[in-house]
Amino acid sequence: MERQIGKTRLLLVQGDITRQAVDAIVNAANSSLMGGGGVDGAIHRAGGPTILAACKEIVARDGRLPAGRAVVTPGGNLPARWVVHTVGPIYRDGGLGEAATLASCYRESLAAAAEVGARSICFPSISTGAYRYPIEAAAQVAVTTTVAEIPRHDFAEVRFCLFSERDLAVYQAAIAEVA
Ligand code: AR6
């Protein structure tokens, strides 16, 4: 599925984000930036030790990364030149600012990627795995925020990479609603 938003192509794909040939992929990390399971584990495994070394430097300098923020490291052995690490909210009941924090992840990741000169970026479905954000609600935040932010930047392509067919269908429905 594909949409044109001004000069930017918005694209949905199903698969493994570590295989995506874009300038920057986004990692759904945790505040320690020391790696973990899910997409975080996959990115560190595929990208190699350069990524963790850069994360350690960032944490030594700036401390733990709060939820909603984003930082950039090199992509190591990945096809992507950069990894944007962001920390999604841990979902509790939806009344603790989870949507605002998740929106901030997408906004800050786009801004951080634009700042290093990335012209294409690929997002996973942040917070909808170990952090248990309900996928329909998360997709709505992801898509609405991204579509609203795209005109502020100069990306040729913004991609969402969904791991499962079901998640892909949920994101497709969310895009059909807003774009
Ligand atoms: N490519 C694309 N999507 C993937 C991949 C992959 N290779 N692997 C998993 N997903 P999660 P979170 C999907 O748990 O909820 C980690 O341990 C997965 O199916 O990776 O933000 C971190 O260190 C799901 O839809 O991230 C944190 O501690 C989505 O990615 C914590 O988990 C997000 O699931 C972050 O939890």
PDB file of C-alpha atoms and ligand atoms in Angstrom:
ATOM      1  CA  MET A   1       0.000   0.000   0.000  1.00  0.00           C
ATOM      2  CA  GLU A   2       1.268   3.411  -0.974  1.00  0.00           C
ATOM      3  CA  ARG A   3       0.226   7.043  -0.626  1.00  0.00           C
ATOM      4  CA  GLN A   4       1.791  10.231  -1.945  1.00  0.00           C
ATOM      5  CA  ILE A   5       1.848  13.078   0.586  1.00  0.00           C
ATOM      6  CA  GLY A   6       3.304  16.111  -1.148  1.00  0.00           C
ATOM      7  CA  LYS A   7       6.827  15.048  -2.172  1.00  0.00           C
ATOM      8  CA  THR A   8       6.901  12.087   0.203  1.00  0.00           C
ATOM      9  CA  ARG A   9       5.882   8.514  -0.545  1.00  0.00           C
ATOM     10  CA  LEU A  10       4.228   6.759   2.397  1.00  0.00           C
ATOM     11  CA  LEU A  11       4.636   3.003   2.127  1.00  0.00           C
ATOM     12  CA  LEU A  12       3.532  -0.068   4.106  1.00  0.00           C
ATOM     13  CA  VAL A  13       5.501  -3.308   3.899  1.00  0.00           C
ATOM     14  CA  GLN A  14       5.427  -6.602   5.729  1.00  0.00           C
ATOM     15  CA  GLY A  15       8.701  -8.166   6.836  1.00  0.00           C
ATOM     16  CA  ASP A  16      11.864  -7.804   8.860  1.00  0.00           C
ATOM     17  CA  ILE A  17      12.925  -4.206   9.432  1.00  0.00           C
ATOM     18  CA  THR A  18      16.608  -5.177   9.525  1.00  0.00           C
ATOM     19  CA  ARG A  19      16.374  -6.007   5.800  1.00  0.00           C
ATOM     20  CA  GLN A  20      14.939  -2.653   4.754  1.00  0.00           C
ATOM     21  CA  ALA A  21      17.165  -0.673   2.393  1.00  0.00           C
ATOM     22  CA  VAL A  22      16.409   2.839   3.605  1.00  0.00           C
ATOM     23  CA  ASP A  23      18.674   5.558   5.006  1.00  0.00           C
ATOM     24  CA  ALA A  24      17.414   5.089   8.564  1.00  0.00           C
ATOM     25  CA  ILE A  25      15.479   2.410  10.424  1.00  0.00           C
ATOM     26  CA  VAL A  26      13.822   3.089  13.767  1.00  0.00           C
ATOM     27  CA  ASN A  27      14.431   0.851  16.766  1.00  0.00           C
ATOM     28  CA  ALA A  28      11.780   0.316  19.458  1.00  0.00           C
ATOM     29  CA  ALA A  29      14.362   0.385  22.238  1.00  0.00           C
ATOM     30  CA  ASN A  30      14.190   0.714  26.024  1.00  0.00           C
ATOM     31  CA  SER A  31      15.644   3.541  28.118  1.00  0.00           C
ATOM     32  CA  SER A  32      18.892   1.675  28.832  1.00  0.00           C
ATOM     33  CA  LEU A  33      19.733   1.526  25.081  1.00  0.00           C
ATOM     34  CA  MET A  34      21.527  -1.723  25.880  1.00  0.00           C
ATOM     35  CA  GLY A  35      19.445  -3.912  23.583  1.00  0.00           C
ATOM     36  CA  GLY A  36      16.660  -6.344  24.385  1.00  0.00           C
ATOM     37  CA  GLY A  37      14.200  -8.642  22.647  1.00  0.00           C
ATOM     38  CA  GLY A  38      11.817  -8.084  19.745  1.00  0.00           C
ATOM     39  CA  VAL A  39      12.828  -5.615  17.077  1.00  0.00           C
ATOM     40  CA  ASP A  40      15.580  -4.222  19.344  1.00  0.00           C
ATOM     41  CA  GLY A  41      17.283  -7.608  19.583  1.00  0.00           C
ATOM     42  CA  ALA A  42      16.942  -8.177  15.850  1.00  0.00           C
ATOM     43  CA  ILE A  43      18.521  -4.803  15.036  1.00  0.00           C
ATOM     44  CA  HIS A  44      21.504  -5.290  17.354  1.00  0.00           C
ATOM     45  CA  ARG A  45      22.051  -8.847  16.070  1.00  0.00           C
ATOM     46  CA  ALA A  46      21.932  -7.835  12.422  1.00  0.00           C
ATOM     47  CA  GLY A  47      23.803  -4.548  12.843  1.00  0.00           C
ATOM     48  CA  GLY A  48      26.654  -5.842  14.995  1.00  0.00           C
ATOM     49  CA  PRO A  49      28.630  -4.300  17.881  1.00  0.00           C
ATOM     50  CA  THR A  50      29.033  -0.815  16.378  1.00  0.00           C
ATOM     51  CA  ILE A  51      25.462  -0.001  17.355  1.00  0.00           C
ATOM     52  CA  LEU A  52      25.830  -0.994  21.014  1.00  0.00           C
ATOM     53  CA  ALA A  53      29.155   0.860  21.269  1.00  0.00           C
ATOM     54  CA  ALA A  54      27.476   4.046  20.006  1.00  0.00           C
ATOM     55  CA  CYS A  55      24.533   3.529  22.392  1.00  0.00           C
ATOM     56  CA  LYS A  56      26.932   3.161  25.336  1.00  0.00           C
ATOM     57  CA  GLU A  57      28.600   6.449  24.435  1.00  0.00           C
ATOM     58  CA  ILE A  58      25.258   8.221  24.290  1.00  0.00           C
ATOM     59  CA  VAL A  59      24.160   6.871  27.673  1.00  0.00           C
ATOM     60  CA  ALA A  60      27.549   7.730  29.243  1.00  0.00           C
ATOM     61  CA  ARG A  61      27.168  11.291  27.972  1.00  0.00           C
ATOM     62  CA  ASP A  62      23.443  11.981  28.361  1.00  0.00           C
ATOM     63  CA  GLY A  63      22.092   9.244  30.649  1.00  0.00           C
ATOM     64  CA  ARG A  64      19.123   6.994  29.998  1.00  0.00           C
ATOM     65  CA  LEU A  65      16.815   7.890  27.117  1.00  0.00           C
ATOM     66  CA  PRO A  66      13.355   8.911  28.348  1.00  0.00           C
ATOM     67  CA  ALA A  67      10.228   7.521  26.671  1.00  0.00           C
ATOM     68  CA  GLY A  68       9.186   9.657  23.697  1.00  0.00           C
ATOM     69  CA  ARG A  69      12.728  10.746  22.823  1.00  0.00           C
ATOM     70  CA  ALA A  70      15.016   9.613  19.980  1.00  0.00           C
ATOM     71  CA  VAL A  71      18.758   9.389  19.299  1.00  0.00           C
ATOM     72  CA  VAL A  72      20.746   8.296  16.233  1.00  0.00           C
ATOM     73  CA  THR A  73      23.599   5.790  15.890  1.00  0.00           C
ATOM     74  CA  PRO A  74      25.320   4.330  12.857  1.00  0.00           C
ATOM     75  CA  GLY A  75      23.659   1.281  11.305  1.00  0.00           C
ATOM     76  CA  GLY A  76      26.747  -0.941  11.490  1.00  0.00           C
ATOM     77  CA  ASN A  77      26.280  -3.943   9.195  1.00  0.00           C
ATOM     78  CA  LEU A  78      22.667  -3.098   8.365  1.00  0.00           C
ATOM     79  CA  PRO A  79      21.637  -1.936   4.891  1.00  0.00           C
ATOM     80  CA  ALA A  80      20.435   1.244   6.647  1.00  0.00           C
ATOM     81  CA  ARG A  81      23.118   3.845   7.298  1.00  0.00           C
ATOM     82  CA  TRP A  82      21.561   4.974  10.592  1.00  0.00           C
ATOM     83  CA  VAL A  83      19.456   3.562  13.407  1.00  0.00           C
ATOM     84  CA  VAL A  84      17.132   5.945  15.209  1.00  0.00           C
ATOM     85  CA  HIS A  85      16.551   4.574  18.714  1.00  0.00           C
ATOM     86  CA  THR A  86      13.347   5.646  20.375  1.00  0.00           C
ATOM     87  CA  VAL A  87      11.607   4.470  23.535  1.00  0.00           C
ATOM     88  CA  GLY A  88       7.887   3.883  23.349  1.00  0.00           C
ATOM     89  CA  PRO A  89       5.513   4.057  26.302  1.00  0.00           C
ATOM     90  CA  ILE A  90       4.744   0.933  28.310  1.00  0.00           C
ATOM     91  CA  TYR A  91       0.972   0.681  27.930  1.00  0.00           C
ATOM     92  CA  ARG A  92      -1.051   0.520  31.145  1.00  0.00           C
ATOM     93  CA  ASP A  93      -4.614   1.793  30.739  1.00  0.00           C
ATOM     94  CA  GLY A  94      -4.319   4.534  28.129  1.00  0.00           C
ATOM     95  CA  GLY A  95      -4.938   7.225  30.723  1.00  0.00           C
ATOM     96  CA  LEU A  96      -1.302   7.891  31.563  1.00  0.00           C
ATOM     97  CA  GLY A  97      -0.304   9.890  28.512  1.00  0.00           C
ATOM     98  CA  GLU A  98       0.620   6.827  26.473  1.00  0.00           C
ATOM     99  CA  ALA A  99      -0.733   8.297  23.211  1.00  0.00           C
ATOM    100  CA  ALA A 100       1.171  11.574  23.647  1.00  0.00           C
ATOM    101  CA  THR A 101       4.382   9.694  24.394  1.00  0.00           C
ATOM    102  CA  LEU A 102       3.922   7.412  21.398  1.00  0.00           C
ATOM    103  CA  ALA A 103       3.216  10.404  19.123  1.00  0.00           C
ATOM    104  CA  SER A 104       6.412  11.996  20.426  1.00  0.00           C
ATOM    105  CA  CYS A 105       8.377   8.880  19.394  1.00  0.00           C
ATOM    106  CA  TYR A 106       7.282   9.287  15.765  1.00  0.00           C
ATOM    107  CA  ARG A 107       7.806  13.072  15.770  1.00  0.00           C
ATOM    108  CA  GLU A 108      11.236  12.931  17.390  1.00  0.00           C
ATOM    109  CA  SER A 109      12.400  10.008  15.256  1.00  0.00           C
ATOM    110  CA  LEU A 110      11.508  11.851  12.054  1.00  0.00           C
ATOM    111  CA  ALA A 111      13.255  15.006  13.298  1.00  0.00           C
ATOM    112  CA  ALA A 112      16.384  13.081  14.414  1.00  0.00           C
ATOM    113  CA  ALA A 113      16.616  11.280  11.065  1.00  0.00           C
ATOM    114  CA  ALA A 114      16.118  14.509   9.125  1.00  0.00           C
ATOM    115  CA  GLU A 115      18.844  16.150  11.173  1.00  0.00           C
ATOM    116  CA  VAL A 116      21.481  13.632  10.051  1.00  0.00           C
ATOM    117  CA  GLY A 117      20.328  13.949   6.452  1.00  0.00           C
ATOM    118  CA  ALA A 118      18.281  10.771   6.026  1.00  0.00           C
ATOM    119  CA  ARG A 119      15.878  10.998   3.084  1.00  0.00           C
ATOM    120  CA  SER A 120      14.144   7.692   3.730  1.00  0.00           C
ATOM    121  CA  ILE A 121      13.092   6.130   7.011  1.00  0.00           C
ATOM    122  CA  CYS A 122      11.361   2.944   8.116  1.00  0.00           C
ATOM    123  CA  PHE A 123       9.400   2.510  11.362  1.00  0.00           C
ATOM    124  CA  PRO A 124       8.398  -0.669  13.189  1.00  0.00           C
ATOM    125  CA  SER A 125       5.174  -0.727  15.192  1.00  0.00           C
ATOM    126  CA  ILE A 126       6.576   0.931  18.317  1.00  0.00           C
ATOM    127  CA  SER A 127       5.264  -0.289  21.723  1.00  0.00           C
ATOM    128  CA  THR A 128       2.907  -2.952  20.351  1.00  0.00           C
ATOM    129  CA  GLY A 129       5.041  -5.952  21.362  1.00  0.00           C
ATOM    130  CA  ALA A 130       6.586  -6.262  24.819  1.00  0.00           C
ATOM    131  CA  TYR A 131       5.159  -2.847  25.779  1.00  0.00           C
ATOM    132  CA  ARG A 132       1.589  -4.106  25.051  1.00  0.00           C
ATOM    133  CA  TYR A 133       0.101  -1.028  23.362  1.00  0.00           C
ATOM    134  CA  PRO A 134      -3.107  -2.210  21.604  1.00  0.00           C
ATOM    135  CA  ILE A 135      -2.268  -2.367  17.913  1.00  0.00           C
ATOM    136  CA  GLU A 136      -5.355  -0.522  16.570  1.00  0.00           C
ATOM    137  CA  ALA A 137      -4.822   2.451  18.876  1.00  0.00           C
ATOM    138  CA  ALA A 138      -1.077   2.487  18.284  1.00  0.00           C
ATOM    139  CA  ALA A 139      -1.528   2.371  14.501  1.00  0.00           C
ATOM    140  CA  GLN A 140      -3.838   5.344  14.641  1.00  0.00           C
ATOM    141  CA  VAL A 141      -1.279   7.390  16.614  1.00  0.00           C
ATOM    142  CA  ALA A 142       1.584   6.258  14.374  1.00  0.00           C
ATOM    143  CA  VAL A 143      -0.171   7.088  11.125  1.00  0.00           C
ATOM    144  CA  THR A 144      -1.840  10.341  12.235  1.00  0.00           C
ATOM    145  CA  THR A 145       1.363  11.713  13.725  1.00  0.00           C
ATOM    146  CA  THR A 146       3.528  10.699  10.791  1.00  0.00           C
ATOM    147  CA  VAL A 147       1.156  12.090   8.173  1.00  0.00           C
ATOM    148  CA  ALA A 148       0.979  15.380  10.089  1.00  0.00           C
ATOM    149  CA  GLU A 149       4.789  15.617  10.387  1.00  0.00           C
ATOM    150  CA  ILE A 150       5.717  14.684   6.824  1.00  0.00           C
ATOM    151  CA  PRO A 151       5.207  18.209   5.386  1.00  0.00           C
ATOM    152  CA  ARG A 152       7.683  19.613   7.950  1.00  0.00           C
ATOM    153  CA  HIS A 153      10.512  17.523   6.469  1.00  0.00           C
ATOM    154  CA  ASP A 154      12.000  16.578   3.131  1.00  0.00           C
ATOM    155  CA  PHE A 155      11.748  12.772   3.090  1.00  0.00           C
ATOM    156  CA  ALA A 156      11.472  11.020  -0.262  1.00  0.00           C
ATOM    157  CA  GLU A 157       9.994   8.002   1.524  1.00  0.00           C
ATOM    158  CA  VAL A 158       8.538   7.098   4.901  1.00  0.00           C
ATOM    159  CA  ARG A 159       7.869   3.397   5.398  1.00  0.00           C
ATOM    160  CA  PHE A 160       6.189   1.301   8.065  1.00  0.00           C
ATOM    161  CA  CYS A 161       7.422  -2.282   8.326  1.00  0.00           C
ATOM    162  CA  LEU A 162       4.968  -4.639  10.022  1.00  0.00           C
ATOM    163  CA  PHE A 163       6.043  -8.047  11.174  1.00  0.00           C
ATOM    164  CA  SER A 164       2.733  -9.880  10.777  1.00  0.00           C
ATOM    165  CA  GLU A 165       0.017  -9.891   8.151  1.00  0.00           C
ATOM    166  CA  ARG A 166      -2.505  -8.910  10.801  1.00  0.00           C
ATOM    167  CA  ASP A 167      -0.500  -5.869  11.923  1.00  0.00           C
ATOM    168  CA  LEU A 168      -0.114  -4.870   8.276  1.00  0.00           C
ATOM    169  CA  ALA A 169      -3.900  -4.968   7.832  1.00  0.00           C
ATOM    170  CA  VAL A 170      -4.383  -2.791  10.928  1.00  0.00           C
ATOM    171  CA  TYR A 171      -1.943  -0.168   9.620  1.00  0.00           C
ATOM    172  CA  GLN A 172      -3.579  -0.316   6.191  1.00  0.00           C
ATOM    173  CA  ALA A 173      -6.937   0.484   7.756  1.00  0.00           C
ATOM    174  CA  ALA A 174      -5.422   3.346   9.758  1.00  0.00           C
ATOM    175  CA  ILE A 175      -3.892   4.879   6.625  1.00  0.00           C
ATOM    176  CA  ALA A 176      -7.127   4.480   4.679  1.00  0.00           C
ATOM    177  CA  GLU A 177      -8.784   6.606   7.369  1.00  0.00           C
ATOM    178  CA  VAL A 178      -6.369   9.515   7.364  1.00  0.00           C
ATOM    179  CA  ALA A 179      -4.532   9.677   4.045  1.00  0.00           C
TER     180      ALA A 179
HETATM  181  N1  AR6 B   1      11.083  -6.356  12.089  1.00  0.00           N
HETATM  182  C1  AR6 B   1       9.934  -5.658  12.194  1.00  0.00           C
HETATM  183  N2  AR6 B   1       9.123  -5.719  13.267  1.00  0.00           N
HETATM  184  C2  AR6 B   1       9.482  -6.554  14.276  1.00  0.00           C
HETATM  185  C3  AR6 B   1      10.678  -7.313  14.245  1.00  0.00           C
HETATM  186  C4  AR6 B   1      11.492  -7.201  13.083  1.00  0.00           C
HETATM  187  N3  AR6 B   1      12.642  -7.882  12.952  1.00  0.00           N
HETATM  188  N4  AR6 B   1      10.739  -8.035  15.394  1.00  0.00           N
HETATM  189  C5  AR6 B   1       9.652  -7.735  16.114  1.00  0.00           C
HETATM  190  N5  AR6 B   1       8.869  -6.838  15.438  1.00  0.00           N
HETATM  191  P1  AR6 B   1       8.768  -4.999  20.418  1.00  0.00           P
HETATM  192  P2  AR6 B   1       8.021  -2.670  22.072  1.00  0.00           P
HETATM  193  C6  AR6 B   1       7.597  -6.219  15.831  1.00  0.00           C
HETATM  194  O1  AR6 B   1       8.459  -5.920  21.531  1.00  0.00           O
HETATM  195  O2  AR6 B   1       6.645  -3.184  22.253  1.00  0.00           O
HETATM  196  C7  AR6 B   1      12.445  -4.866  23.599  1.00  0.00           C
HETATM  197  O3  AR6 B   1      12.919  -5.876  24.427  1.00  0.00           O
HETATM  198  C8  AR6 B   1       6.761  -6.917  16.867  1.00  0.00           C
HETATM  199  O4  AR6 B   1       5.998  -7.941  16.262  1.00  0.00           O
HETATM  200  O5  AR6 B   1      10.006  -5.240  19.619  1.00  0.00           O
HETATM  201  O6  AR6 B   1       8.224  -1.209  21.766  1.00  0.00           O
HETATM  202  C9  AR6 B   1      13.082  -3.502  23.891  1.00  0.00           C
HETATM  203  O7  AR6 B   1      14.411  -3.644  24.358  1.00  0.00           O
HETATM  204  C10 AR6 B   1       5.871  -5.777  17.358  1.00  0.00           C
HETATM  205  O8  AR6 B   1       4.778  -5.593  16.470  1.00  0.00           O
HETATM  206  O9  AR6 B   1       8.880  -3.452  20.940  1.00  0.00           O
HETATM  207  C11 AR6 B   1      12.194  -2.949  24.954  1.00  0.00           C
HETATM  208  O10 AR6 B   1      12.531  -3.414  26.244  1.00  0.00           O
HETATM  209  C12 AR6 B   1       6.775  -4.547  17.219  1.00  0.00           C
HETATM  210  O11 AR6 B   1       7.898  -4.973  16.445  1.00  0.00           O
HETATM  211  C13 AR6 B   1      10.821  -3.471  24.584  1.00  0.00           C
HETATM  212  O12 AR6 B   1      11.064  -4.677  23.865  1.00  0.00           O
HETATM  213  C14 AR6 B   1       7.251  -3.965  18.520  1.00  0.00           C
HETATM  214  O13 AR6 B   1       7.503  -5.004  19.453  1.00  0.00           O
HETATM  215  C15 AR6 B   1      10.087  -2.519  23.656  1.00  0.00           C
HETATM  216  O14 AR6 B   1       8.797  -3.016  23.419  1.00  0.00           O
END
